[in-house]
Amino acid sequence: MNFVEELKWRGMIHDIMPGAEEYLQKGMTSAYIGFDPTADSLHIGHLVGVMMLKHFQRAGHRPIALIGGATGMIGDPSMKSAERKLLDEATLRHYQECIKKQLARFLDFDSDAPNAAKMVNNYDWMKNYSFLDFIRDVGKHITVNYMMAKDSVKKRLSSDSNVGMSFTEFSYQLLQGYDFLHLYQNEGCRLQMGGSDQWGNITTGTELIRRTLGAEAEAFALVCPLITKADGGKFGKTESGNVWLDRRYTSPYKFYQFWLNVSDEDAGKYIRIFTALPQEEIEAIEKEQAETPHLRPLQKRLARELTVMVHSEEDYNAAIEASNILFGNATSDTLKKIDEDTLLSVFEGVPQFDISRDELSAGIKATDLFVEKANVFSSKGEMRKMVQNGGVSINKEKFAEPEAVITTDSLLNGKYLLVQRGKKNYFLLIAK
């Protein structure tokens, strides 16, 4: 597999340094991408870089994931308008372990293959590097004029926010450049990759390598486009914030729904970038989409591939079942099987009422519960009429007796009652 050709048809190359493609065809080499450890989970904004490393390994090369323990303590000024908070070492180490577990779902770290992936942390080679040694060994090779010419620096200095840029942030590109030099010398790394906003930082690294080791030193840069949405909105953001790879922050159901709900135009782009499906298969799905757009085969396949890759086949199947609760013919058995987080994700936004667990324990008439304790129906007469007409379900089972007594035995997960009025109106009662 030709790595550069693979990225080209997937639309994953924004810029590439001359000579890089030819060098990669000579044999196995190493490349790295840096991940700033700003949380104990990656989010889908990181997935482009992760997929670049995945394709790099598929092409027979050796991917290196660099955790920016040192640079993460400073903060990259690229595309930012303010400095980020600094983290302590214990937190950074914890974040590193969490991120490696997530990357292991995409990359082979553990086999004895010559191109097995490796994770490194730049804090390990920066923590004992004195300031005097750094400015003598590294700073002397890169001029201030060169650093000032970078877009990330110019943008911050010309912004209207009056925030300016600290020396700490200004030095960021030197630190990232030194990472490349260190990996070049110690890991045989010849290529650094990243998003297009990283081009300036990456080329500082290639420049540092040449000025330190001589013009014959071969080091290259490759960057991918920044991912956008067809409607101009920010990719990977929802009303509740980032879409995370960790189920504690974004449930597998919500993760699945995010990909399922992308536009047709975005689905065609994303399935190339975020999956490893071959070109012929993607084109076949696109043909199917053109013929039956209402069935949304692109979105369904995209959601399946990503949910299985990030979570598991079981989580994907659970997400399908959960979707059927709202949009299909799910049964009460399906409802009883889903976990509490998924239940709350599915019914996020529906009217919710707190009810007394003590009253449920003693037993309470349905008409009292759904009219007086929770405003599901405006009157007992309305409720009786809807029940008689077969328009009421409790926990996905038809409810036939309005005067029946409801107890805690009916609670889902020992806590919830789901009431459905008509086809589309849901209410979630929470026993407290």
PDB file of N, CA and C in Angstrom, residues 36 38-47 80 84 102 227 229 234-252 254-256 258-259 311 348:
ATOM      1  N   ASP A  36      -1.588  16.488  22.586  1.00  0.00           N
ATOM      2  CA  ASP A  36      -1.478  17.200  23.856  1.00  0.00           C
ATOM      3  C   ASP A  36      -2.402  16.558  24.884  1.00  0.00           C
ATOM      4  N   THR A  38      -4.540  17.069  27.298  1.00  0.00           N
ATOM      5  CA  THR A  38      -5.333  18.076  28.014  1.00  0.00           C
ATOM      6  C   THR A  38      -6.505  17.453  28.764  1.00  0.00           C
ATOM      7  N   ALA A  39      -6.723  16.148  28.589  1.00  0.00           N
ATOM      8  CA  ALA A  39      -7.804  15.436  29.289  1.00  0.00           C
ATOM      9  C   ALA A  39      -7.442  13.967  29.327  1.00  0.00           C
ATOM     10  N   ASP A  40      -8.222  13.165  30.070  1.00  0.00           N
ATOM     11  CA  ASP A  40      -7.930  11.729  30.146  1.00  0.00           C
ATOM     12  C   ASP A  40      -8.639  10.961  29.036  1.00  0.00           C
ATOM     13  N   SER A  41      -9.047  11.663  27.998  1.00  0.00           N
ATOM     14  CA  SER A  41      -9.653  11.019  26.832  1.00  0.00           C
ATOM     15  C   SER A  41      -9.389  11.863  25.598  1.00  0.00           C
ATOM     16  N   LEU A  42      -9.245  11.198  24.467  1.00  0.00           N
ATOM     17  CA  LEU A  42      -9.252  11.889  23.181  1.00  0.00           C
ATOM     18  C   LEU A  42     -10.700  12.148  22.792  1.00  0.00           C
ATOM     19  N   HIS A  43     -10.913  13.099  21.874  1.00  0.00           N
ATOM     20  CA  HIS A  43     -12.246  13.302  21.303  1.00  0.00           C
ATOM     21  C   HIS A  43     -12.147  13.132  19.791  1.00  0.00           C
ATOM     22  N   ILE A  44     -13.264  13.231  19.096  1.00  0.00           N
ATOM     23  CA  ILE A  44     -13.238  12.893  17.660  1.00  0.00           C
ATOM     24  C   ILE A  44     -12.433  13.889  16.840  1.00  0.00           C
ATOM     25  N   GLY A  45     -12.123  15.054  17.413  1.00  0.00           N
ATOM     26  CA  GLY A  45     -11.231  15.970  16.726  1.00  0.00           C
ATOM     27  C   GLY A  45      -9.828  15.401  16.560  1.00  0.00           C
ATOM     28  N   HIS A  46      -9.459  14.443  17.434  1.00  0.00           N
ATOM     29  CA  HIS A  46      -8.147  13.798  17.340  1.00  0.00           C
ATOM     30  C   HIS A  46      -8.132  12.652  16.324  1.00  0.00           C
ATOM     31  N   LEU A  47      -9.297  12.219  15.876  1.00  0.00           N
ATOM     32  CA  LEU A  47      -9.372  10.982  15.095  1.00  0.00           C
ATOM     33  C   LEU A  47      -8.683  11.065  13.736  1.00  0.00           C
ATOM     34  N   LYS A  80      -5.243  29.385  18.825  1.00  0.00           N
ATOM     35  CA  LYS A  80      -5.760  29.675  20.162  1.00  0.00           C
ATOM     36  C   LYS A  80      -5.696  31.178  20.418  1.00  0.00           C
ATOM     37  N   ARG A  84      -3.357  28.036  27.853  1.00  0.00           N
ATOM     38  CA  ARG A  84      -4.077  26.987  28.568  1.00  0.00           C
ATOM     39  C   ARG A  84      -3.465  26.800  29.954  1.00  0.00           C
ATOM     40  N   GLN A 102      -6.828   4.082  24.512  1.00  0.00           N
ATOM     41  CA  GLN A 102      -7.712   4.420  23.390  1.00  0.00           C
ATOM     42  C   GLN A 102      -7.007   4.206  22.054  1.00  0.00           C
ATOM     43  N   ILE A 227     -10.774  19.491   9.621  1.00  0.00           N
ATOM     44  CA  ILE A 227     -12.080  18.954   9.257  1.00  0.00           C
ATOM     45  C   ILE A 227     -13.170  19.991   9.508  1.00  0.00           C
ATOM     46  N   LYS A 229     -17.545  21.047   8.607  1.00  0.00           N
ATOM     47  CA  LYS A 229     -18.870  20.528   8.249  1.00  0.00           C
ATOM     48  C   LYS A 229     -19.378  21.288   7.033  1.00  0.00           C
ATOM     49  N   LYS A 234     -18.816  23.835  13.389  1.00  0.00           N
ATOM     50  CA  LYS A 234     -17.565  23.239  13.859  1.00  0.00           C
ATOM     51  C   LYS A 234     -17.710  21.737  13.996  1.00  0.00           C
ATOM     52  N   PHE A 235     -16.801  21.001  13.397  1.00  0.00           N
ATOM     53  CA  PHE A 235     -16.845  19.539  13.453  1.00  0.00           C
ATOM     54  C   PHE A 235     -16.579  19.050  14.870  1.00  0.00           C
ATOM     55  N   GLY A 236     -17.346  18.016  15.265  1.00  0.00           N
ATOM     56  CA  GLY A 236     -17.081  17.345  16.532  1.00  0.00           C
ATOM     57  C   GLY A 236     -17.681  18.006  17.749  1.00  0.00           C
ATOM     58  N   LYS A 237     -18.412  19.092  17.526  1.00  0.00           N
ATOM     59  CA  LYS A 237     -19.039  19.783  18.652  1.00  0.00           C
ATOM     60  C   LYS A 237     -20.544  19.550  18.615  1.00  0.00           C
ATOM     61  N   THR A 238     -21.130  19.306  19.786  1.00  0.00           N
ATOM     62  CA  THR A 238     -22.578  19.214  19.906  1.00  0.00           C
ATOM     63  C   THR A 238     -23.000  20.240  20.949  1.00  0.00           C
ATOM     64  N   GLU A 239     -24.295  20.304  21.187  1.00  0.00           N
ATOM     65  CA  GLU A 239     -24.782  21.254  22.189  1.00  0.00           C
ATOM     66  C   GLU A 239     -24.179  20.984  23.564  1.00  0.00           C
ATOM     67  N   SER A 240     -23.854  19.725  23.816  1.00  0.00           N
ATOM     68  CA  SER A 240     -23.301  19.383  25.127  1.00  0.00           C
ATOM     69  C   SER A 240     -21.769  19.370  25.119  1.00  0.00           C
ATOM     70  N   GLY A 241     -21.142  19.813  24.020  1.00  0.00           N
ATOM     71  CA  GLY A 241     -19.685  19.916  23.969  1.00  0.00           C
ATOM     72  C   GLY A 241     -19.049  18.891  23.043  1.00  0.00           C
ATOM     73  N   ASN A 242     -17.788  18.530  23.340  1.00  0.00           N
ATOM     74  CA  ASN A 242     -17.041  17.590  22.506  1.00  0.00           C
ATOM     75  C   ASN A 242     -17.686  16.210  22.471  1.00  0.00           C
ATOM     76  N   VAL A 243     -17.455  15.501  21.365  1.00  0.00           N
ATOM     77  CA  VAL A 243     -17.826  14.081  21.279  1.00  0.00           C
ATOM     78  C   VAL A 243     -16.559  13.298  21.633  1.00  0.00           C
ATOM     79  N   TRP A 244     -16.567  12.674  22.809  1.00  0.00           N
ATOM     80  CA  TRP A 244     -15.376  12.005  23.349  1.00  0.00           C
ATOM     81  C   TRP A 244     -15.328  10.535  22.958  1.00  0.00           C
ATOM     82  N   LEU A 245     -14.137   9.950  23.041  1.00  0.00           N
ATOM     83  CA  LEU A 245     -13.987   8.515  22.793  1.00  0.00           C
ATOM     84  C   LEU A 245     -14.242   7.697  24.052  1.00  0.00           C
ATOM     85  N   ASP A 246     -14.279   8.346  25.217  1.00  0.00           N
ATOM     86  CA  ASP A 246     -14.516   7.664  26.485  1.00  0.00           C
ATOM     87  C   ASP A 246     -16.013   7.667  26.799  1.00  0.00           C
ATOM     88  N   ARG A 247     -16.555   6.491  27.098  1.00  0.00           N
ATOM     89  CA  ARG A 247     -17.990   6.355  27.343  1.00  0.00           C
ATOM     90  C   ARG A 247     -18.452   7.133  28.566  1.00  0.00           C
ATOM     91  N   ARG A 248     -17.509   7.491  29.467  1.00  0.00           N
ATOM     92  CA  ARG A 248     -17.916   8.280  30.636  1.00  0.00           C
ATOM     93  C   ARG A 248     -18.375   9.677  30.241  1.00  0.00           C
ATOM     94  N   TYR A 249     -17.868  10.169  29.125  1.00  0.00           N
ATOM     95  CA  TYR A 249     -18.192  11.533  28.697  1.00  0.00           C
ATOM     96  C   TYR A 249     -19.172  11.571  27.526  1.00  0.00           C
ATOM     97  N   THR A 250     -19.085  10.573  26.656  1.00  0.00           N
ATOM     98  CA  THR A 250     -20.027  10.438  25.540  1.00  0.00           C
ATOM     99  C   THR A 250     -20.411   8.969  25.460  1.00  0.00           C
ATOM    100  N   SER A 251     -21.661   8.653  25.751  1.00  0.00           N
ATOM    101  CA  SER A 251     -22.084   7.246  25.752  1.00  0.00           C
ATOM    102  C   SER A 251     -21.965   6.667  24.342  1.00  0.00           C
ATOM    103  N   PRO A 252     -21.763   5.348  24.213  1.00  0.00           N
ATOM    104  CA  PRO A 252     -21.720   4.731  22.890  1.00  0.00           C
ATOM    105  C   PRO A 252     -22.964   5.053  22.060  1.00  0.00           C
ATOM    106  N   LYS A 254     -24.796   7.867  22.197  1.00  0.00           N
ATOM    107  CA  LYS A 254     -24.656   9.239  21.683  1.00  0.00           C
ATOM    108  C   LYS A 254     -23.583   9.311  20.601  1.00  0.00           C
ATOM    109  N   PHE A 255     -22.515   8.541  20.804  1.00  0.00           N
ATOM    110  CA  PHE A 255     -21.432   8.486  19.823  1.00  0.00           C
ATOM    111  C   PHE A 255     -21.976   7.970  18.484  1.00  0.00           C
ATOM    112  N   TYR A 256     -22.720   6.884  18.560  1.00  0.00           N
ATOM    113  CA  TYR A 256     -23.342   6.295  17.366  1.00  0.00           C
ATOM    114  C   TYR A 256     -24.293   7.290  16.696  1.00  0.00           C
ATOM    115  N   PHE A 258     -24.233  10.516  16.803  1.00  0.00           N
ATOM    116  CA  PHE A 258     -23.520  11.640  16.180  1.00  0.00           C
ATOM    117  C   PHE A 258     -23.208  11.324  14.723  1.00  0.00           C
ATOM    118  N   TRP A 259     -22.636  10.148  14.476  1.00  0.00           N
ATOM    119  CA  TRP A 259     -22.248   9.787  13.107  1.00  0.00           C
ATOM    120  C   TRP A 259     -23.471   9.483  12.245  1.00  0.00           C
ATOM    121  N   HIS A 311     -15.580   1.643  20.363  1.00  0.00           N
ATOM    122  CA  HIS A 311     -16.181   0.949  21.512  1.00  0.00           C
ATOM    123  C   HIS A 311     -16.149  -0.565  21.276  1.00  0.00           C
ATOM    124  N   GLU A 348     -32.965  11.962  26.577  1.00  0.00           N
ATOM    125  CA  GLU A 348     -32.520  13.316  26.886  1.00  0.00           C
ATOM    126  C   GLU A 348     -33.434  14.315  26.157  1.00  0.00           C
TER     127      GLU A 348
END
